[in-house]
Coordinates of C-alpha atoms in Angstrom, one line a residue:
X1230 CA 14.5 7.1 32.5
X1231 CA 13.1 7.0 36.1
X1232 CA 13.9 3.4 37.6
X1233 CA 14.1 2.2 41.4
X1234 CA 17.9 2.5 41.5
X1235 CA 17.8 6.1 39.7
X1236 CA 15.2 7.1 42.9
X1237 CA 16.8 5.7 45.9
X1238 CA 20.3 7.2 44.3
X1239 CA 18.0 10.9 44.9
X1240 CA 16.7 9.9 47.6
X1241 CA 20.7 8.8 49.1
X1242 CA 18.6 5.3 50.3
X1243 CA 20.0 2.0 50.4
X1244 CA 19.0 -0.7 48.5
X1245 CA 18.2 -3.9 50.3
X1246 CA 17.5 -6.5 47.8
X1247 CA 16.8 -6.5 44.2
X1248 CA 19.9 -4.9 42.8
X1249 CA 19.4 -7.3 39.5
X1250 CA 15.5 -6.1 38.5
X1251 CA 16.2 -2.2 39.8
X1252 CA 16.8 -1.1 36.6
X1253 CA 13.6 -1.5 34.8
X1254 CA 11.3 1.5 34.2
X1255 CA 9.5 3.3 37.0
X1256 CA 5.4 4.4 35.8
X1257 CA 4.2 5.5 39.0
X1258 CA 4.4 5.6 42.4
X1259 CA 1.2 4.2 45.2
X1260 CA 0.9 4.0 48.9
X1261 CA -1.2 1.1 50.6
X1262 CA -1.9 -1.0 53.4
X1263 CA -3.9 -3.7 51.8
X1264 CA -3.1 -7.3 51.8
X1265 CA -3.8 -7.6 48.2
X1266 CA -3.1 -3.9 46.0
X1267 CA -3.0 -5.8 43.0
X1268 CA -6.2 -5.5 41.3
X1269 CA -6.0 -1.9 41.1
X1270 CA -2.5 -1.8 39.6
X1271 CA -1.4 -2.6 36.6
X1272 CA 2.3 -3.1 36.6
X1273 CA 5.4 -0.9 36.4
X1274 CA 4.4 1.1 39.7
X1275 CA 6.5 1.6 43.0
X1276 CA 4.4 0.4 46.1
X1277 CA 4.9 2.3 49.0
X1278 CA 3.6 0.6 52.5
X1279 CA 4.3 0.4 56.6
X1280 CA 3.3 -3.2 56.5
X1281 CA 0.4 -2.7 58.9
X1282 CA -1.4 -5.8 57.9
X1283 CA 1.7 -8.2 57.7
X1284 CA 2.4 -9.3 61.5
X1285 CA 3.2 -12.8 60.2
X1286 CA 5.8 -14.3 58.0
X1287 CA 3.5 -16.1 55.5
X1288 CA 1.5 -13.2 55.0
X1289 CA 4.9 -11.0 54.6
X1290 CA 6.1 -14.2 51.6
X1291 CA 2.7 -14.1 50.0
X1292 CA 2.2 -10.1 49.6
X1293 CA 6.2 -10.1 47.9
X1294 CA 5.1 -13.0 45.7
X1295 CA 2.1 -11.0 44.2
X1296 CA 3.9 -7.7 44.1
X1297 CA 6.8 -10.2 42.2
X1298 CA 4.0 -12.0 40.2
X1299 CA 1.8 -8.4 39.2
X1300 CA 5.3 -7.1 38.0
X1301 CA 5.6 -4.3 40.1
X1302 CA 9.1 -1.8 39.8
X1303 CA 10.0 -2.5 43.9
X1304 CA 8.6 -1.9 46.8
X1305 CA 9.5 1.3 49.3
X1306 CA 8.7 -0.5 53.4
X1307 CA 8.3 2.6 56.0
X1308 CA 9.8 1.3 59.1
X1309 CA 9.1 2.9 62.3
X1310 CA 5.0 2.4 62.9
X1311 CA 4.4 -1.4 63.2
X1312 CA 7.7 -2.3 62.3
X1313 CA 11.1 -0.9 63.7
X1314 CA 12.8 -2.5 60.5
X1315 CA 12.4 -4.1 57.0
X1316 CA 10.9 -7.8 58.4
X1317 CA 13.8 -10.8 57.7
X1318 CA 11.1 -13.2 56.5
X1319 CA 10.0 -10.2 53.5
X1320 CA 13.7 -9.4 52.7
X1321 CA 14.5 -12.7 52.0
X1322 CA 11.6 -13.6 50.0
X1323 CA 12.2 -10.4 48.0
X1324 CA 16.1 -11.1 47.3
X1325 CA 14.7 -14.8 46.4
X1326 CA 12.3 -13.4 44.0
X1327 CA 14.9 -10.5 42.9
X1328 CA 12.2 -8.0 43.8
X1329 CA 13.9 -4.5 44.4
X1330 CA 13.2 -3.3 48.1
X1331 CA 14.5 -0.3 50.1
X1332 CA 13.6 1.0 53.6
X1333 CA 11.9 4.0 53.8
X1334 CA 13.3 5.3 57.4
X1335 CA 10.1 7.6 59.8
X1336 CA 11.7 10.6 59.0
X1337 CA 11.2 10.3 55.4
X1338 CA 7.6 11.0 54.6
X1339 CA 6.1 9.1 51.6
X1340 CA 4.9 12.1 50.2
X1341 CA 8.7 13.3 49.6
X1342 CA 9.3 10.1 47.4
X1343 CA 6.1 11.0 45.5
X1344 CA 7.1 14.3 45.0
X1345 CA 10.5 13.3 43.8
X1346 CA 9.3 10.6 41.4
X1347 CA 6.5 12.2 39.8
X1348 CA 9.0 15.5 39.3
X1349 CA 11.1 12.9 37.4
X1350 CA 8.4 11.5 35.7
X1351 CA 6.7 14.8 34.5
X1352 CA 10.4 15.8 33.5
X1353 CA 10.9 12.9 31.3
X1354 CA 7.7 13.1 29.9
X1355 CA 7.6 17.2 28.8
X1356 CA 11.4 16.4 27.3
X1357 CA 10.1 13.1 25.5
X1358 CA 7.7 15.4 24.0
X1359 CA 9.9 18.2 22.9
X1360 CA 11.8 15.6 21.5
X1361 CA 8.8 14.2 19.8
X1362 CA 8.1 17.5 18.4
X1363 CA 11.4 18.2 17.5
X1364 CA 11.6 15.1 15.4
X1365 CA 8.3 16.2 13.8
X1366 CA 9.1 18.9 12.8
X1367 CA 12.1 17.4 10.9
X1368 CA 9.4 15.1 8.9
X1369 CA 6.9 17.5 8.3
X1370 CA 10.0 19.5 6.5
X1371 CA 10.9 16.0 5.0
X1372 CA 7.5 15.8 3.3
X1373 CA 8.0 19.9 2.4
X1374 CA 11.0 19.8 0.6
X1375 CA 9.6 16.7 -1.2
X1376 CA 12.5 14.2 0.0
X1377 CA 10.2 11.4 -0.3
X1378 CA 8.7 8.2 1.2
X1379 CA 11.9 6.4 1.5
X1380 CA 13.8 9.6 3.0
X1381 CA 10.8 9.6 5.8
X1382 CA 11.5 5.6 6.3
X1383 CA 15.2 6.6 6.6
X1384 CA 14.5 9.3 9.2
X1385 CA 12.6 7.1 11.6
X1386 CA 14.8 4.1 11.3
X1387 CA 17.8 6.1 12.7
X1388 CA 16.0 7.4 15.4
X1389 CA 13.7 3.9 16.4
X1390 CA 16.8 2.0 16.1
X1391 CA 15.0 -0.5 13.6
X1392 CA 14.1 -1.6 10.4
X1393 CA 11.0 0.6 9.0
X1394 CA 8.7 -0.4 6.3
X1395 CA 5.6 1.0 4.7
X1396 CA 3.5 -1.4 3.1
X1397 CA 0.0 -0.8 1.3
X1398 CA -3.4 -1.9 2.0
X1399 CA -2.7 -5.3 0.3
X1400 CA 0.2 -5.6 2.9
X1401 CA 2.9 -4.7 -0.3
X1402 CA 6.1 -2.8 0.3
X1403 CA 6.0 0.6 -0.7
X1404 CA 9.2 1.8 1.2
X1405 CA 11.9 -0.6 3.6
X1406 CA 14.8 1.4 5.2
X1407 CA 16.9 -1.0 7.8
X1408 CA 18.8 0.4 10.3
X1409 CA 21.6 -2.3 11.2
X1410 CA 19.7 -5.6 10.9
X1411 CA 18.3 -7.0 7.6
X1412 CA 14.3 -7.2 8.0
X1413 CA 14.0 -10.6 6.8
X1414 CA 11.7 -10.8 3.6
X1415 CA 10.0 -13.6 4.5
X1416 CA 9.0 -11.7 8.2
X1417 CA 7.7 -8.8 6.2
X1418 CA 5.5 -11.1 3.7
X1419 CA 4.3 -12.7 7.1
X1420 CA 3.3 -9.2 8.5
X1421 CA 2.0 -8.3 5.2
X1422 CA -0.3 -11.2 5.1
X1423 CA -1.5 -10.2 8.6
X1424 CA -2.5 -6.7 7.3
X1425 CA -4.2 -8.5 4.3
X1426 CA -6.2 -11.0 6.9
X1427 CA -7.1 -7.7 9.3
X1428 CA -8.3 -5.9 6.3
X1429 CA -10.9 -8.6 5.4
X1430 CA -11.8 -8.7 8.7
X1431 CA -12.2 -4.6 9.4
X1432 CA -10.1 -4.5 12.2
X1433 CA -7.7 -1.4 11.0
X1434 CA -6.2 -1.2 14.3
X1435 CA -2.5 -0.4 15.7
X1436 CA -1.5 -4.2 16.4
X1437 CA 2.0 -6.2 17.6
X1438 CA 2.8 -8.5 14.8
X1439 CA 2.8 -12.0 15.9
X1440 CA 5.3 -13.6 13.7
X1441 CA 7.9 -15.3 16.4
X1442 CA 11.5 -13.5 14.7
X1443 CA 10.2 -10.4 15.7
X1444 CA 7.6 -10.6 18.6
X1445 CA 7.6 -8.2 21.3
X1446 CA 9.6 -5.9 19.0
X1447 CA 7.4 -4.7 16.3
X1448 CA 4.5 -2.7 15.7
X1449 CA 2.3 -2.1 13.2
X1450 CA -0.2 1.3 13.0
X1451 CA -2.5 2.0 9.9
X1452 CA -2.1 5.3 8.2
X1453 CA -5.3 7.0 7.0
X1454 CA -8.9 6.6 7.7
X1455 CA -10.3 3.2 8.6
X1456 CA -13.8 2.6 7.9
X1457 CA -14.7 -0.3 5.9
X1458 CA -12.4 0.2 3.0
X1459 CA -9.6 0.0 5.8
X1460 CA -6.6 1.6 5.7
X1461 CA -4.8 3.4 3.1
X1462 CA -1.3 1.9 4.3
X1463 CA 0.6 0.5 7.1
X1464 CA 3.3 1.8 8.6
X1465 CA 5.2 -1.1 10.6
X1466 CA 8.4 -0.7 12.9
X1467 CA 10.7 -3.4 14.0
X1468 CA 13.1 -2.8 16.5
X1469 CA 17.0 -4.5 15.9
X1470 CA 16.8 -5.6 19.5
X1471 CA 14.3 -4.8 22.8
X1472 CA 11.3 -3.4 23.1
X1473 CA 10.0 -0.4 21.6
X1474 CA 9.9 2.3 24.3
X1475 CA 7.6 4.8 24.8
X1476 CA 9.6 7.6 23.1
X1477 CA 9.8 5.2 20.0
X1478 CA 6.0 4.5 19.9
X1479 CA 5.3 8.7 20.3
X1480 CA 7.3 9.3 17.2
X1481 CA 5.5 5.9 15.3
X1482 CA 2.2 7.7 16.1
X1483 CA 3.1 11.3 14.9
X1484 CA 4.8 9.6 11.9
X1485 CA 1.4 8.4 10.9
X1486 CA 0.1 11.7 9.5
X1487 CA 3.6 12.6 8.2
X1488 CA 3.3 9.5 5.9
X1489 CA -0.3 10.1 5.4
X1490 CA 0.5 13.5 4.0
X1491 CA 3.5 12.3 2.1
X1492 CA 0.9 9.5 0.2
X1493 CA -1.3 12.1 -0.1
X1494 CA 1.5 14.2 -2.3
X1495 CA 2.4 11.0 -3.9
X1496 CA -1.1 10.3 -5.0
X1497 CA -1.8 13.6 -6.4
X1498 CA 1.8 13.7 -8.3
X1499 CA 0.8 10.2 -9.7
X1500 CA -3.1 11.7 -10.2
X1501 CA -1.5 14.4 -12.5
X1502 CA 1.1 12.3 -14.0
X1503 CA -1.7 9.8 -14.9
X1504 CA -3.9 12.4 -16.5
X1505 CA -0.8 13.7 -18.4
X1506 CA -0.1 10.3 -19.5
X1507 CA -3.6 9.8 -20.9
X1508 CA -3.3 13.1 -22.5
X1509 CA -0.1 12.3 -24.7
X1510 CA -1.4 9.1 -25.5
X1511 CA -4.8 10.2 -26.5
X1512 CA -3.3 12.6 -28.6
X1513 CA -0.7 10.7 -30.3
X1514 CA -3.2 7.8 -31.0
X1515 CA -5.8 11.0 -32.7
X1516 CA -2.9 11.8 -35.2
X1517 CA -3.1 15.5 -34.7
X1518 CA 0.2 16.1 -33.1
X1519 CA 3.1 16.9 -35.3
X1520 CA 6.1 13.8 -35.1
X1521 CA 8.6 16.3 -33.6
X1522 CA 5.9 17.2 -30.8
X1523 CA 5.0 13.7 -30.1
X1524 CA 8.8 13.2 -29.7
X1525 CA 9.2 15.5 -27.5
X1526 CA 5.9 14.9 -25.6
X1527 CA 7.4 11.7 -24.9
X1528 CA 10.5 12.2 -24.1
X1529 CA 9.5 13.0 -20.0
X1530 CA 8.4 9.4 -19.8
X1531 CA 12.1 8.1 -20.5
X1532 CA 10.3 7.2 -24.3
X1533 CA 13.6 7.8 -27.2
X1534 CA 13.3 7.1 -30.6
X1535 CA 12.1 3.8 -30.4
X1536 CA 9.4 2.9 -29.1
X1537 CA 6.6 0.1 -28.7
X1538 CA 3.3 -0.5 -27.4
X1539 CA 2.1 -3.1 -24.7
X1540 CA -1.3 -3.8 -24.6
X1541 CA -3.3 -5.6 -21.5
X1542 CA -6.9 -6.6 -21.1
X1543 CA -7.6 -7.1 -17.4
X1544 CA -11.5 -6.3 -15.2
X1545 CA -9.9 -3.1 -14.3
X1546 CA -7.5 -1.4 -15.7
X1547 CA -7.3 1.7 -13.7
X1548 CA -6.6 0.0 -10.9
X1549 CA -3.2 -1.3 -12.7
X1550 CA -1.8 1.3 -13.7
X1551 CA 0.5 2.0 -10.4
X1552 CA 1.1 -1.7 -10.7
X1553 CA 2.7 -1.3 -14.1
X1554 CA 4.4 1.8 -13.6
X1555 CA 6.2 0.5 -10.5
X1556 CA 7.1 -2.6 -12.4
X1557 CA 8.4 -0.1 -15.3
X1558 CA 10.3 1.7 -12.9
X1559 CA 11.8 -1.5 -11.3
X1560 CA 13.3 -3.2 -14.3
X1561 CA 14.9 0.5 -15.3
X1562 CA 12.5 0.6 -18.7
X1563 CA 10.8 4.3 -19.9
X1564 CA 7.6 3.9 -20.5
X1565 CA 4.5 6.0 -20.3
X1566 CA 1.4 4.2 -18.7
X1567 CA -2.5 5.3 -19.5
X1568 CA -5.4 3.5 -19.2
X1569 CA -6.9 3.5 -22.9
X1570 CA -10.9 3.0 -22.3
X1571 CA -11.2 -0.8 -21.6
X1572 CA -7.7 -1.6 -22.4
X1573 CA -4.0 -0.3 -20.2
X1574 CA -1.4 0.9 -22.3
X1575 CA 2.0 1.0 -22.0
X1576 CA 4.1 2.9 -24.6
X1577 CA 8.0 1.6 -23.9
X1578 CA 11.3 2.6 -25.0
X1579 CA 12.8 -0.3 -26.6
X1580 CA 16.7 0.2 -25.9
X1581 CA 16.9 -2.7 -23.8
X1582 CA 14.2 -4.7 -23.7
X1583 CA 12.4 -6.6 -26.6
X1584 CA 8.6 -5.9 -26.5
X1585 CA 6.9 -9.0 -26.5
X1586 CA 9.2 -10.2 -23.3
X1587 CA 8.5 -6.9 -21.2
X1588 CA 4.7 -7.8 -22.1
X1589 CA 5.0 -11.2 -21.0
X1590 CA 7.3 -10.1 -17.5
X1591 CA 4.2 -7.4 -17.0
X1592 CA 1.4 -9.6 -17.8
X1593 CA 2.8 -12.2 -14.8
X1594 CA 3.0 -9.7 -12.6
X1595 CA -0.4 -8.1 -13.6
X1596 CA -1.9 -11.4 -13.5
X1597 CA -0.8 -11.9 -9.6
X1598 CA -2.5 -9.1 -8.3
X1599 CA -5.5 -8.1 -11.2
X1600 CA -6.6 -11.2 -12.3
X1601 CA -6.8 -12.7 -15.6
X1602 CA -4.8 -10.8 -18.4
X1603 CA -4.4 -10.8 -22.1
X1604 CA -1.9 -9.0 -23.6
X1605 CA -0.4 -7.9 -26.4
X1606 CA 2.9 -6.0 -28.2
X1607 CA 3.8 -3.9 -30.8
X1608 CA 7.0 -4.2 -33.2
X1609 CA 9.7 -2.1 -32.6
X1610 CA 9.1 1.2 -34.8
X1611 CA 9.8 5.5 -34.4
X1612 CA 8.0 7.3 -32.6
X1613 CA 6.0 8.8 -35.2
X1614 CA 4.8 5.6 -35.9
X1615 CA 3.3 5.7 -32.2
X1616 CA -0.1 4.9 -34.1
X1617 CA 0.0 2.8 -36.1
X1618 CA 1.9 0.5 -33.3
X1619 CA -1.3 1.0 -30.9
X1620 CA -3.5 -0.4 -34.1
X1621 CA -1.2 -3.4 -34.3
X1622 CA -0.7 -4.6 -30.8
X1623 CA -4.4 -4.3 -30.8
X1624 CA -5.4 -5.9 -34.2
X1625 CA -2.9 -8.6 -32.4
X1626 CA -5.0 -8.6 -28.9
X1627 CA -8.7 -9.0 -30.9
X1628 CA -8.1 -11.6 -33.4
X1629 CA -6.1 -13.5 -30.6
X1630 CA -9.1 -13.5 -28.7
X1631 CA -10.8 -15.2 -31.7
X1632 CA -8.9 -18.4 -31.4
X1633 CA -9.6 -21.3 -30.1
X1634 CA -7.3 -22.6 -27.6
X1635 CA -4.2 -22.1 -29.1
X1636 CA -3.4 -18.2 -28.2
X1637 CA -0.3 -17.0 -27.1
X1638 CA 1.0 -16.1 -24.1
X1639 CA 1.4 -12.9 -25.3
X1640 CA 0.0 -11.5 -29.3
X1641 CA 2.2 -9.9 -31.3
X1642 CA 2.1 -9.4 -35.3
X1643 CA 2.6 -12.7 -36.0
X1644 CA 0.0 -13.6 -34.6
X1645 CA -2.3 -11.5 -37.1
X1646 CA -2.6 -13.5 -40.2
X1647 CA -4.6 -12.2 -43.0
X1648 CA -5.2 -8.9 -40.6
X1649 CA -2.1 -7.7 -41.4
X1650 CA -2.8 -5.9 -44.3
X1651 CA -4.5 -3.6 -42.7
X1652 CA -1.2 -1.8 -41.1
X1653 CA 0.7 -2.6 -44.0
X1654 CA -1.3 -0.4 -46.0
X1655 CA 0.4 2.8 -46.7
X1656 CA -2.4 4.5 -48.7
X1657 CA -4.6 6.3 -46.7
X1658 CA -7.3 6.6 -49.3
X1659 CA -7.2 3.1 -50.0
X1660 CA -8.4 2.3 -46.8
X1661 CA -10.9 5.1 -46.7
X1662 CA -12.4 3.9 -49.7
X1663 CA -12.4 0.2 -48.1
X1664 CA -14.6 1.7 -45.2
X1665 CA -16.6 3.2 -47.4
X1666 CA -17.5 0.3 -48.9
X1667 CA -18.5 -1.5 -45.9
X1668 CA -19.9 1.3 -43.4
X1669 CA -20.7 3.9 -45.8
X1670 CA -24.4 3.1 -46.0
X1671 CA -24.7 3.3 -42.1
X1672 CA -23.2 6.1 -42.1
X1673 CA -24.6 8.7 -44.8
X1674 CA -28.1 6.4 -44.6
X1675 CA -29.1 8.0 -41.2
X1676 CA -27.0 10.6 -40.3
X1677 CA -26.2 11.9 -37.1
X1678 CA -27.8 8.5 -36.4
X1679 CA -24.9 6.2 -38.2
X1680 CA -22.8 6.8 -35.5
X1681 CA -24.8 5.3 -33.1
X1682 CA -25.4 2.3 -35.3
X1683 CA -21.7 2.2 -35.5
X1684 CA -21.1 1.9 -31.8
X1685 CA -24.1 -0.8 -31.7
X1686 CA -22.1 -2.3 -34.5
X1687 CA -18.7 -2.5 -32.6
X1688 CA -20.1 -3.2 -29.3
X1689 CA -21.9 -6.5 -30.5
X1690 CA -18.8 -7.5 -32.6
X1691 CA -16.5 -6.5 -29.7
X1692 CA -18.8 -9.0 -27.4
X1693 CA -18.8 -12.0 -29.7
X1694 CA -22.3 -11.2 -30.8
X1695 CA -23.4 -11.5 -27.0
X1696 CA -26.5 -9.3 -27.0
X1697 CA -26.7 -9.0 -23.1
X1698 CA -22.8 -7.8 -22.8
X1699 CA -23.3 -5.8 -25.9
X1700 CA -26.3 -4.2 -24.6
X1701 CA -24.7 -3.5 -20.8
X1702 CA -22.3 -1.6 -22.5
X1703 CA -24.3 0.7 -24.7
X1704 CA -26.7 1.1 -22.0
X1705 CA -29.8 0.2 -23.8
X1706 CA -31.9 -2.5 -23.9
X1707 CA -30.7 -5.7 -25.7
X1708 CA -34.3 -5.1 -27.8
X1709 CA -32.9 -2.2 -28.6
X1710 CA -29.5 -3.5 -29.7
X1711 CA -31.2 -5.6 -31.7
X1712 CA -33.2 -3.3 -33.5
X1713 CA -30.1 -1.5 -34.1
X1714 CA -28.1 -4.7 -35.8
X1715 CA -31.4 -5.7 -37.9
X1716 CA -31.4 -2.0 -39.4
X1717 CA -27.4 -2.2 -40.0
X1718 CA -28.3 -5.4 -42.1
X1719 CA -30.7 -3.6 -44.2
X1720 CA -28.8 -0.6 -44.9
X1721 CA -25.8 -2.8 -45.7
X1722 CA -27.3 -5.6 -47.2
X1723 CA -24.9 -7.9 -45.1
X1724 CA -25.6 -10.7 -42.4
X1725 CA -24.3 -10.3 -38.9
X1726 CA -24.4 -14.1 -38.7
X1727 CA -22.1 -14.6 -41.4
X1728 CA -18.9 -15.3 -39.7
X1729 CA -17.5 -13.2 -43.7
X1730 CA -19.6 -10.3 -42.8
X1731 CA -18.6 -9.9 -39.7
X1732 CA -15.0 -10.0 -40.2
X1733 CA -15.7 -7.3 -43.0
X1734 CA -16.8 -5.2 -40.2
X1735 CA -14.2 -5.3 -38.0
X1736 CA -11.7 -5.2 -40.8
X1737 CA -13.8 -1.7 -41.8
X1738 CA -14.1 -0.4 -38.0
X1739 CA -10.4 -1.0 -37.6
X1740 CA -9.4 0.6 -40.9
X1741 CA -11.6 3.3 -40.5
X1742 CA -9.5 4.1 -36.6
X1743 CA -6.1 4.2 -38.9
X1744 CA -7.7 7.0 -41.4
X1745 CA -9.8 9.1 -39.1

């Protein structure tokens, strides 16, 4: 690093005064005669002068001051035009002040000190960036060999000296390495909170945190494309002590689009994982695929022999599913996590965790970020009875919804009442011939047509007999819906506003799910 004492040491000069600020970093080097260089500098710089315009000694105090004042590296006096020597009155003020100052003797043009300084500089700067590249390099072959987030974290902790986290666009911790000193939790929620407040703002920009513990030695750049939506993810640095240089803030910046890419893997890893996961679970919950297949189909997704299924009811359950994966992860539990149409899914392994206490330790932590949840669980049970759990923790989720103020935190089969029959049925053609009874009109009364009338028929029971939710999600006009339930009641001969009739349907809807 170029500094004052590193150029007069070159340049075999003598330092006059200053000896305590000569170490600081040297940006640049300028030559004036002006009373007043300041506005065009902006700190850092090595002034270079002959003191034409300071014949008096408060001119010769007030020019050191606003060198002092501006921040400026030192200053370089060239004696041997107006003055024969460095001026008493401007020494003094300068050892007052602790500004660094060394005479510049006639024979020693100024531009020899420029060329010596910016040679320095231009040195430093081509081996910062080698070493930038260098270091690169080794994340780019971090992110190839598939090391992962936290390996990346690792990498640039070492070298920053610092504490390195990479938090999402909600401000949550995805990855934390430390190098030395702890990153204080309660410092990252703070910086978290500050990505969360610029987000809603739409000011994605690099910014300083402002939290006191580590001001002045953290930063804090977004990763991915701004916009509106903001950031994918923040990548923040906090150094264990000092500043961040500018060799530290190179490698934050070229880190970006390592961690970018590395998100990028992660996402379409968790894309294809998640599309897997919905594949299994579709099929399992079709009853086409043989018990030793679904055993094994599940066995990937740390899923053994016995098994249960979580149920949750949130606005979006997409949008969960990392949520409840990570949390899976976290507490050590196997579990394979899809998004089931309007409900997530969660099919555990039960070896140490009961299922209703997992649902209610998930539905907490869904609740935090997702909003409102209701949720559900299965009994213990074998895989090959993957099925006929899914019917049961959500038989338990509906008929929860259907009471009035005294539901549980969290369904289960206890909570299903006279419902309970339905799964405890063992004969298939028992329950077939129970639909029958109930939907068989609708459906061999208007042929390929029952099955719409059967989805009009679901949707309005599923909605409370809400025509207007009903309708939204059929897609049709409530008129339409209605027509739909008036021709159900004639073909059945039953009343949709008979609180009976309707809990034959749904009885008959869910039965006929456990045959088909």
């Amino acid at each position: 690093m170029l500094t004052v004492q590193s150029l007069v040491d070159d340049l075999k000069l003598p330092l006059l005064g200053g000896e305590e600020n000569a170490g600081s970093p040297l940006r640049w080097v300028h030559s004036t005669e002006l009373l007043d260089p300041t506005p065009w500098l902006s700190g850092g710089e090595l002034l270079l002068t002959t003191g034409l315009q300071l014949q008096t000694p408060a001119k010769q105090r007030q020019f050191i001051r606003r060198l002092s004042a501006h921040h400026l590296a030192g200053l370089g006096f060239g004696t041997g035009f107006e003055h024969s020597q460095v001026p008493s009155t401007l020494l003094t003020e300068a050892r007052k002040l602790e500004f660094p100052i060394f005479e510049v003797p006639y024979e020693m043009p100024f531009i020899a000190i420029t060329e010596k300084a910016f040679g320095r500089l231009v040195n430093e700067q081509y081996e910062m960036l080698q070493r930038g590249i260098s270091f690169h390099k080794r994340l780019e072959q971090l992110v190839l060999e598939e090391r992962g987030l936290e390996e990346v974290a690792r990498a640039l902790a070492a070298t920053t000296g610092g504490a390195i986290a990479v938090l999402d666009h909600n401000g949550e911790a995805m990855a934390i390495c430390e190098f030395r000193r702890k990153l204080d939790k309660a410092v990252l929620r703070a910086i978290g909170d500050e990505i969360l407040e610029r987000r809603k703002a739409g000011k994605p920009a690099m910014f300083a945190p402002e939290h006191q513990a580590v001001s002045g030695r953290a930063l804090a750049l977004p990763v991915g494309a701004g916009g509106r939506a903001g950031s994918q993810a923040w990548l923040v640095a906090v150094r264990d002590s000092g500043a961040l240089a500018d060799f530290e803030r190179l490698i934050l910046q070229q880190a970006v689009t390592v961690v970018a890419l590395e998100l990028m893997r992660r996402r379409v890893v968790r894309d294809t994982e998640r599309r897997l996961a919905g594949d299994v679970l579709e099929e399992a919950l079709s009853g086409n695929t043989h018990e030793d297949e679904l055993a094994g189909r599940l066995r990937p997704f740390g899923v053994g022999e016995q098994s249960a299924v979580l149920l949750f009811e949130l606005p979006d359950p997409r949008s969960a599913e990392s949520t409840l994966q990570r949390m899976m992860s976290e507490t050590g539990v196997g579990a394979l996590v899809a998004a089931h149409g309007e409900l997530l899914c969660a099919v555990i392994d039960t070896t140490n965790w009961e299922p209703v206490a997992l649902a209610e330790h998930a539905q907490e932590l869904l609740s935090e970020r997702h909003g409102e949840v209701r949720a559900a669980a299965s009994r213990r049970a074998s895989v090959e009875a993957l099925r006929r759990s899914f019917h049961e923790a959500r038989c338990a989720l509906e008929v929860s919804a259907l009471r009035n103020g005294d539901t549980p935190m969290v369904a289960s089969y206890r909570d299903l009442g006279a419902f309970q029959f339905l799964l405890s049925v063992q004969d298939d053609e028992a329950l077939r011939m129970y639909c029958d009874s109930v939907l068989g009109a609708i459906e061999n009364g208007e042929g390929k047509y029952g099955g719409e009338l059967l989805r009009s028929l679901e949707a309005f029971l599923e909605h409370n007999g809400q025509w207007e939710g009903a309708a939204r999600e059929l897609y049709c006009h409530r008129h339409t819906l209605r027509y739909r339930i008036r021709r159900v009641e004639e073909l059945t001969g039953r009343d949709l506003s008979s609180a009976r009739d309707r809990i034959e349907f749904w009885l008959a809807l869910r039965a006929r799910e456990l045959v088909q």
